Amino acid sequence: GRVIHALWRDPELAALSGRTQIVAELAQRYGVRDEDGREPPTWRNILGAPCAFHPARVS
């Protein structure tokens, strides 16, 4: 909920459009932490980056 709220308040939200986002990385960007003060971990270095979307449209 806190990351969603931060996204809602971000005037530059459109810059994130069109890509898969990792919530832990958004939390770091917006300074959101767990209730105990820890930063949620991102597993990008282990799992790799999300797949890029293909620009083709299917109707």
Tab-separated table of C-alpha atoms in Angstrom, residues 2-47:
chain	number	residue	atom	x	y	z
A	2	ARG	CA	2.796	2.464	0.821
A	3	VAL	CA	4.484	2.043	-2.552
A	4	ILE	CA	1.141	2.402	-4.352
A	5	HIS	CA	0.514	5.607	-2.402
A	6	ALA	CA	3.975	6.908	-3.335
A	7	LEU	CA	3.298	6.103	-6.998
A	8	TRP	CA	-0.046	7.900	-6.844
A	9	ARG	CA	1.651	11.031	-5.487
A	10	ASP	CA	4.554	10.983	-7.972
A	11	PRO	CA	4.148	13.710	-10.632
A	12	GLU	CA	6.614	11.774	-12.831
A	13	LEU	CA	4.584	8.531	-12.728
A	14	ALA	CA	4.203	8.419	-16.515
A	15	ALA	CA	7.985	7.943	-16.832
A	16	LEU	CA	7.546	4.460	-15.309
A	17	SER	CA	4.893	3.458	-17.834
A	18	GLY	CA	5.447	0.635	-20.286
A	19	ARG	CA	7.896	-1.388	-18.196
A	20	THR	CA	7.619	-4.058	-15.545
A	21	GLN	CA	8.463	-2.583	-12.156
A	22	ILE	CA	9.957	-4.385	-9.159
A	23	VAL	CA	8.161	-3.180	-6.044
A	24	ALA	CA	11.253	-3.501	-3.817
A	25	GLU	CA	13.121	-1.157	-6.165
A	26	LEU	CA	10.235	1.303	-6.185
A	27	ALA	CA	10.244	1.173	-2.378
A	28	GLN	CA	13.929	2.126	-2.405
A	29	ARG	CA	13.246	4.932	-4.880
A	30	TYR	CA	10.501	6.399	-2.684
A	31	GLY	CA	12.158	5.707	0.684
A	32	VAL	CA	9.517	3.182	1.764
A	33	ARG	CA	10.602	0.652	4.394
A	34	ASP	CA	9.050	-2.345	6.139
A	35	GLU	CA	7.364	-1.731	9.491
A	36	ASP	CA	10.557	-2.818	11.262
A	37	GLY	CA	12.622	-0.304	9.262
A	38	ARG	CA	14.227	-2.727	6.812
A	39	GLU	CA	14.407	-2.167	3.068
A	40	PRO	CA	12.569	-4.874	1.112
A	41	PRO	CA	15.136	-6.904	-0.849
A	42	THR	CA	15.242	-6.922	-4.616
A	43	TRP	CA	16.198	-10.231	-6.163
A	44	ARG	CA	17.211	-8.757	-9.535
A	45	ASN	CA	20.845	-9.820	-9.049
A	46	ILE	CA	19.740	-13.448	-8.511
A	47	LEU	CA	16.667	-13.757	-10.759
